[in-house]
XYZ file of N, CA and C in Angstrom:
531
model
N -2.373 -19.146 -6.083
C -1.527 -18.868 -4.935
C -2.365 -19.043 -3.670
N -1.784 -19.650 -2.655
C -2.513 -19.873 -1.407
C -2.722 -18.558 -0.672
N -3.684 -18.577 0.250
C -3.925 -17.380 1.054
C -2.673 -16.970 1.820
N -1.939 -17.953 2.360
C -0.723 -17.659 3.106
C 0.329 -17.033 2.201
N 0.512 -17.597 1.021
C 1.482 -17.042 0.077
C 1.103 -15.648 -0.374
N -0.172 -15.452 -0.679
C -0.632 -14.126 -1.100
C -0.480 -13.120 0.030
N -0.860 -13.516 1.231
C -0.740 -12.616 2.381
C 0.715 -12.243 2.629
N 1.605 -13.218 2.513
C 3.030 -12.956 2.703
C 3.546 -11.985 1.649
N 3.179 -12.213 0.406
C 3.619 -11.329 -0.676
C 3.131 -9.903 -0.504
N 1.848 -9.747 -0.195
C 1.303 -8.399 -0.004
C 1.898 -7.749 1.241
N 2.138 -8.546 2.277
C 2.768 -8.012 3.488
C 4.176 -7.512 3.220
N 4.927 -8.257 2.408
C 6.278 -7.818 2.042
C 6.241 -6.528 1.229
N 5.262 -6.417 0.327
C 5.123 -5.191 -0.456
C 4.827 -4.000 0.452
N 3.930 -4.197 1.393
C 3.584 -3.112 2.312
C 4.785 -2.752 3.187
N 5.509 -3.765 3.677
C 6.708 -3.500 4.459
C 7.764 -2.763 3.652
N 7.887 -3.107 2.385
C 8.845 -2.425 1.514
C 8.484 -0.956 1.346
N 7.191 -0.639 1.375
C 6.799 0.768 1.242
C 7.241 1.570 2.459
N 7.246 0.950 3.642
C 7.764 1.631 4.832
C 9.264 1.880 4.695
N 9.983 0.881 4.228
C 11.421 1.022 4.027
C 11.717 2.093 2.984
N 10.958 2.110 1.908
C 11.168 3.106 0.849
C 10.957 4.521 1.378
N 9.920 4.731 2.178
C 9.679 6.057 2.752
C 10.817 6.499 3.651
N 11.347 5.573 4.449
C 12.468 5.896 5.325
C 13.725 6.210 4.518
N 13.960 5.468 3.441
C 15.130 5.728 2.597
C 15.033 7.081 1.908
N 13.835 7.447 1.487
C 13.646 8.773 0.886
C 13.979 9.850 1.911
N 13.524 9.678 3.146
C 13.797 10.663 4.195
C 15.286 10.766 4.484
N 15.997 9.627 4.410
C 17.429 9.631 4.678
C 18.210 10.319 3.567
N 17.710 10.242 2.346
C 18.464 10.780 1.223
C 17.955 12.076 0.642
N 16.692 12.403 0.874
C 16.087 13.562 0.216
C 15.263 14.348 1.223
N 15.482 15.629 1.277
C 14.620 16.495 2.083
C 13.676 17.176 1.110
N 12.437 16.716 1.104
C 11.455 17.272 0.178
C 11.113 18.707 0.545
N 10.871 19.549 -0.461
C 10.368 20.890 -0.156
C 9.036 20.782 0.582
N 8.756 21.767 1.429
C 7.554 21.714 2.264
C 6.284 21.535 1.445
N 6.163 22.249 0.335
C 4.951 22.126 -0.479
C 4.819 20.728 -1.071
N 5.927 20.156 -1.492
C 5.880 18.807 -2.068
C 5.490 17.784 -1.005
N 6.065 17.908 0.195
C 5.726 16.973 1.274
C 4.263 17.118 1.675
N 3.776 18.357 1.753
C 2.372 18.583 2.114
C 1.437 18.047 1.032
N 1.802 18.234 -0.226
C 0.986 17.723 -1.328
C 0.959 16.199 -1.311
N 2.101 15.593 -1.064
C 2.174 14.135 -0.989
C 1.322 13.607 0.164
N 1.362 14.297 1.295
C 0.548 13.895 2.444
C -0.931 13.966 2.108
N -1.350 15.054 1.487
C -2.761 15.199 1.109
C -3.163 14.115 0.112
N -2.292 13.834 -0.843
C -2.571 12.786 -1.820
C -2.698 11.428 -1.134
N -1.765 11.130 -0.222
C -1.804 9.856 0.501
C -3.082 9.700 1.311
N -3.476 10.757 2.005
C -4.726 10.708 2.766
C -5.931 10.560 1.862
N -5.918 11.273 0.753
C -7.040 11.203 -0.185
C -7.187 9.842 -0.825
N -6.069 9.234 -1.200
C -6.162 7.927 -1.851
C -6.608 6.853 -0.859
N -6.162 6.952 0.402
C -6.610 5.980 1.401
C -8.098 6.158 1.695
N -8.533 7.401 1.803
C -9.957 7.688 2.026
C -10.793 7.158 0.861
N -10.330 7.392 -0.360
C -11.057 6.913 -1.538
C -11.096 5.386 -1.574
N -10.003 4.748 -1.183
C -9.975 3.279 -1.176
C -11.020 2.716 -0.224
N -11.124 3.313 0.945
C -12.127 2.852 1.909
C -13.525 3.113 1.370
N -13.742 4.325 0.861
C -15.080 4.705 0.391
C -15.519 3.910 -0.831
N -14.600 3.604 -1.723
C -14.977 2.962 -2.980
C -14.855 1.441 -2.961
N -14.051 0.894 -2.031
C -13.861 -0.549 -2.039
C -14.459 -1.254 -0.843
N -14.204 -0.770 0.331
C -14.648 -1.490 1.521
C -16.102 -1.207 1.883
N -16.516 0.052 1.806
C -17.880 0.407 2.217
C -18.939 -0.221 1.309
N -18.820 -0.135 -0.017
C -19.855 -0.771 -0.847
C -19.966 -2.280 -0.624
N -18.832 -2.935 -0.427
C -18.865 -4.378 -0.185
C -19.535 -4.688 1.155
N -19.208 -3.905 2.182
C -19.850 -4.105 3.488
C -21.342 -3.838 3.397
N -21.714 -2.818 2.648
C -23.132 -2.485 2.478
C -23.876 -3.626 1.793
N -23.261 -4.216 0.777
C -23.907 -5.317 0.056
C -24.038 -6.568 0.928
N -23.044 -6.833 1.762
C -23.047 -8.044 2.584
C -23.830 -7.883 3.887
N -23.693 -6.723 4.545
C -24.277 -6.557 5.884
C -25.466 -5.610 5.915
N -25.643 -4.818 4.867
C -26.735 -3.858 4.851
C -26.288 -2.491 5.348
N -27.072 -1.463 5.034
C -26.664 -0.101 5.371
C -26.584 0.165 6.876
N -27.467 -0.429 7.659
C -27.458 -0.185 9.102
C -26.182 -0.669 9.772
N -25.816 -1.924 9.505
C -24.597 -2.467 10.105
C -23.342 -1.811 9.532
N -23.390 -1.431 8.267
C -22.246 -0.733 7.670
C -22.038 0.607 8.363
N -23.121 1.363 8.534
C -23.027 2.652 9.226
C -22.555 2.460 10.663
N -23.093 1.457 11.338
C -22.683 1.172 12.713
C -21.191 0.833 12.771
N -20.717 0.039 11.823
C -19.299 -0.305 11.775
C -18.412 0.908 11.542
N -18.826 1.785 10.629
C -18.050 3.002 10.367
C -17.999 3.897 11.597
N -19.147 4.076 12.244
C -19.197 4.921 13.443
C -18.378 4.300 14.571
N -18.512 2.991 14.771
C -17.745 2.314 15.823
C -16.247 2.430 15.560
N -15.840 2.248 14.309
C -14.427 2.378 13.970
C -13.906 3.780 14.223
N -14.700 4.789 13.867
C -14.300 6.176 14.108
C -14.182 6.453 15.605
N -15.131 5.953 16.391
C -15.087 6.166 17.841
C -13.885 5.474 18.479
N -13.576 4.271 18.029
C -12.395 3.571 18.551
C -11.134 4.357 18.206
N -11.054 4.866 16.977
C -9.882 5.641 16.563
C -9.737 6.910 17.402
N -10.836 7.644 17.569
C -10.800 8.879 18.362
C -10.433 8.565 19.812
N -11.014 7.493 20.361
C -10.685 7.103 21.731
C -9.220 6.737 21.888
N -8.692 5.985 20.949
C -7.274 5.610 21.002
C -6.387 6.842 20.870
N -6.769 7.765 19.998
C -6.001 8.992 19.826
C -5.982 9.810 21.115
N -7.125 9.939 21.759
C -7.196 10.675 23.033
C -6.349 9.985 24.093
N -6.417 8.660 24.139
C -5.626 7.909 25.110
C -4.134 8.125 24.864
N -3.724 8.086 23.603
C -2.310 8.253 23.276
C -1.818 9.673 23.510
N -2.724 10.637 23.528
C -2.350 12.036 23.751
C -2.594 12.480 25.189
N -2.664 11.543 26.124
C -3.040 11.887 27.493
C -1.962 12.667 28.236
N -0.701 12.538 27.874
C 0.326 13.343 28.541
C 1.014 14.252 27.525
N 1.627 15.298 28.032
C 2.186 16.348 27.178
C 3.288 15.821 26.255
N 4.214 15.021 26.781
C 5.324 14.529 25.957
C 4.833 13.669 24.799
N 3.879 12.788 25.088
C 3.331 11.931 24.038
C 2.595 12.769 23.008
N 1.841 13.751 23.475
C 1.106 14.625 22.564
C 2.078 15.375 21.649
N 3.161 15.900 22.216
C 4.147 16.625 21.411
C 4.814 15.700 20.393
N 5.106 14.458 20.797
C 5.727 13.505 19.883
C 4.806 13.228 18.697
N 3.514 12.995 18.975
C 2.569 12.703 17.903
C 2.370 13.919 17.003
N 2.316 15.115 17.590
C 2.180 16.313 16.772
C 3.407 16.508 15.896
N 4.582 16.193 16.420
C 5.803 16.288 15.625
C 5.774 15.323 14.455
N 5.271 14.118 14.689
C 5.179 13.132 13.612
C 4.220 13.599 12.535
N 3.084 14.149 12.944
C 2.118 14.651 11.967
C 2.720 15.826 11.190
N 3.445 16.709 11.888
C 4.075 17.846 11.220
C 5.112 17.374 10.210
N 5.930 16.404 10.605
C 6.971 15.911 9.701
C 6.376 15.282 8.464
N 5.317 14.503 8.634
C 4.737 13.850 7.465
C 4.050 14.847 6.554
N 3.709 16.028 7.086
C 3.106 17.072 6.262
C 4.151 18.046 5.736
N 5.430 17.813 6.061
C 6.495 18.664 5.552
C 6.692 19.943 6.338
N 6.106 20.030 7.529
C 6.262 21.232 8.351
C 7.394 21.024 9.348
N 7.816 22.132 9.959
C 8.854 22.056 10.974
C 8.349 21.259 12.164
N 9.254 20.521 12.773
C 8.892 19.699 13.923
C 9.366 20.373 15.198
N 8.604 20.204 16.274
C 8.997 20.714 17.582
C 9.982 19.726 18.192
N 11.259 19.908 17.879
C 12.285 18.978 18.350
C 12.958 19.565 19.585
N 13.243 18.759 20.590
C 13.971 19.257 21.746
C 15.405 19.579 21.346
N 15.984 20.567 21.986
C 17.369 20.914 21.671
C 18.276 20.111 22.592
N 18.712 18.979 22.092
C 19.558 18.072 22.864
C 20.978 18.587 22.920
N 21.805 17.898 23.650
C 23.180 18.318 23.851
C 24.104 17.879 22.740
N 23.677 17.873 21.504
C 24.544 17.554 20.397
C 24.565 16.084 20.017
N 24.234 15.211 20.929
C 24.301 13.786 20.606
C 23.144 13.351 19.739
N 22.032 14.047 19.835
C 20.873 13.695 19.033
C 20.108 12.509 19.573
N 20.466 12.026 20.771
C 19.812 10.821 21.279
C 18.328 11.041 21.535
N 17.928 12.242 21.983
C 16.506 12.491 22.222
C 15.740 12.501 20.908
N 16.352 13.083 19.859
C 15.697 13.102 18.561
C 15.548 11.688 18.008
N 16.592 10.881 18.169
C 16.542 9.504 17.687
C 15.483 8.727 18.451
N 15.438 8.900 19.774
C 14.433 8.200 20.578
C 13.032 8.603 20.145
N 12.852 9.880 19.842
C 11.542 10.342 19.385
C 11.198 9.691 18.045
N 12.137 9.649 17.140
C 11.892 9.010 15.847
C 11.598 7.531 15.985
N 12.312 6.864 16.895
C 12.049 5.443 17.118
C 10.653 5.229 17.694
N 10.208 6.144 18.559
C 8.847 6.040 19.103
C 7.816 6.217 18.002
N 8.074 7.160 17.105
C 7.158 7.378 15.985
C 7.131 6.134 15.100
N 8.300 5.566 14.850
C 8.365 4.361 14.015
C 7.595 3.211 14.661
N 7.697 3.071 15.982
C 6.928 2.025 16.668
C 5.437 2.263 16.485
N 5.031 3.527 16.496
C 3.625 3.862 16.265
C 3.153 3.462 14.878
N 4.055 3.489 13.905
C 3.692 3.074 12.551
C 3.273 1.611 12.515
N 3.963 0.793 13.289
C 3.614 -0.624 13.302
C 2.238 -0.839 13.923
N 1.932 -0.096 14.989
C 0.605 -0.190 15.605
C -0.452 0.307 14.625
N -0.137 1.377 13.911
C -1.056 1.942 12.925
C -1.347 0.946 11.808
N -0.400 0.075 11.527
C -0.568 -0.877 10.436
C -1.526 -2.013 10.722
N -1.921 -2.194 11.978
C -2.796 -3.319 12.321
C -4.138 -3.243 11.595
N -4.886 -2.116 11.670
C -6.172 -2.094 10.951
C -6.000 -2.229 9.439
N -4.930 -1.643 8.897
C -4.676 -1.767 7.464
C -4.427 -3.227 7.097
N -3.647 -3.900 7.920
C -3.341 -5.307 7.656
C -4.586 -6.173 7.737
N -5.447 -5.885 8.703
C -6.695 -6.646 8.823
C -7.552 -6.449 7.579
N -7.703 -5.191 7.153
C -8.529 -4.910 5.973
C -7.970 -5.603 4.738
N -6.657 -5.509 4.538
C -6.053 -6.149 3.373
C -6.125 -7.670 3.495
N -5.899 -8.194 4.695
C -5.984 -9.639 4.909
C -7.366 -10.191 4.613
N -8.399 -9.430 4.971
C -9.764 -9.874 4.678
C -10.022 -9.926 3.179
N -9.463 -8.964 2.435
C -9.662 -9.008 0.982
C -8.907 -10.185 0.370
N -7.713 -10.493 0.907
C -6.957 -11.649 0.411
C -7.710 -12.936 0.728
N -8.284 -13.027 1.930
C -9.024 -14.227 2.328
C -10.238 -14.468 1.438
N -10.787 -13.401 0.872
C -11.924 -13.537 -0.039
C -11.482 -13.884 -1.451
N -10.179 -14.009 -1.658
C -9.673 -14.408 -2.963
C -9.419 -13.262 -3.919
N -9.443 -12.067 -3.427
C -9.177 -10.912 -4.286
C -8.442 -9.864 -3.474
N -7.707 -9.028 -4.162
C -7.002 -7.943 -3.493
C -7.555 -6.640 -4.029
N -8.012 -5.793 -3.126
C -8.505 -4.483 -3.523
C -7.334 -3.597 -3.906
N -7.175 -3.355 -5.194
C -6.036 -2.572 -5.676
C -6.071 -1.156 -5.116
N -7.245 -0.556 -5.038
C -7.341 0.797 -4.478
C -6.927 0.796 -3.008
N -7.363 -0.210 -2.266
C -6.974 -0.312 -0.857
C -5.471 -0.516 -0.738
N -4.922 -1.403 -1.538
C -3.487 -1.661 -1.523
C -2.703 -0.391 -1.850
N -3.124 0.331 -2.881
C -2.448 1.576 -3.255
C -2.535 2.599 -2.129
N -3.697 2.697 -1.499
C -3.857 3.634 -0.390
C -2.934 3.311 0.770
N -2.819 2.041 1.098
C -1.941 1.632 2.196
C -0.485 1.914 1.850
N -0.076 1.571 0.635
C 1.318 1.773 0.226
C 1.679 3.254 0.229
N 0.843 4.093 -0.371
C 1.129 5.535 -0.404
C 1.124 6.107 1.011
N 0.140 5.702 1.830
C 0.098 6.167 3.217
C 1.349 5.766 3.986
N 1.817 4.547 3.775
C 3.028 4.084 4.450
C 4.259 4.862 4.011
N 4.351 5.176 2.729
C 5.481 5.977 2.248
C 5.543 7.307 2.986
N 4.395 7.970 3.085
C 4.326 9.280 3.737
C 4.625 9.155 5.232
N 4.017 8.181 5.899
C 4.228 8.010 7.338
C 5.675 7.651 7.658
N 6.277 6.786 6.862
C 7.663 6.396 7.108
C 8.604 7.570 6.879
N 8.305 8.404 5.896
C 9.100 9.611 5.673
C 9.063 10.481 6.927
N 7.858 10.684 7.473
C 7.715 11.504 8.675
C 8.402 10.894 9.884
N 8.356 9.589 10.027
C 8.987 8.928 11.170
C 10.503 8.968 11.069
N 11.023 8.900 9.857
C 12.475 8.861 9.686
C 13.122 10.231 9.867
N 12.376 11.308 9.682
C 12.961 12.643 9.793
C 13.650 12.899 11.132
N 13.023 12.624 12.293
C 13.737 12.879 13.544
C 14.941 11.962 13.741
N 14.883 10.757 13.203
C 16.027 9.854 13.316
C 17.190 10.411 12.503
N 16.905 10.886 11.293
C 17.934 11.491 10.445
C 18.472 12.760 11.103
N 17.570 13.587 11.658
C 17.986 14.829 12.313
C 18.860 14.552 13.533
N 18.615 13.427 14.206
C 19.386 13.081 15.396
C 20.732 12.455 15.096
N 20.993 12.195 13.821
C 22.285 11.624 13.447
C 22.213 10.152 13.379
């Protein structure tokens, strides 16, 4: 299979995981403990995928110094982007609501006038954030495809993470009607 065909196939699978998470949110309200457990599992599997698949390969190719520098630089970029995105109160509350929803906790939703338009707008903003969040995941997966192999642990981590994130993003949309 060509790199383009493989990339397209894996991209469709990852996109389907976002759709599946949203469909679960539309049809099933998970108990808080189950949602929190799923969130922890999703985070753990993604962390393990990075630690067991990407870091050893980077260490073998670039050496420990550049690998450590890359990890630190990536963490700093993530923290910087997070601080930038949380610079105003409304944005900070929206992101905290998304994190709460994906963990199965109550969300700080505004009490709208019955139409639910504010809740829907908040959910749509969270969903847009999911696409931005997918960029580093797509790059990592694309690099493994370009090398002629797909890291199954990385793929599983991305899919499970997307299921959880899409569930959290869909909750305010469902709540808004």
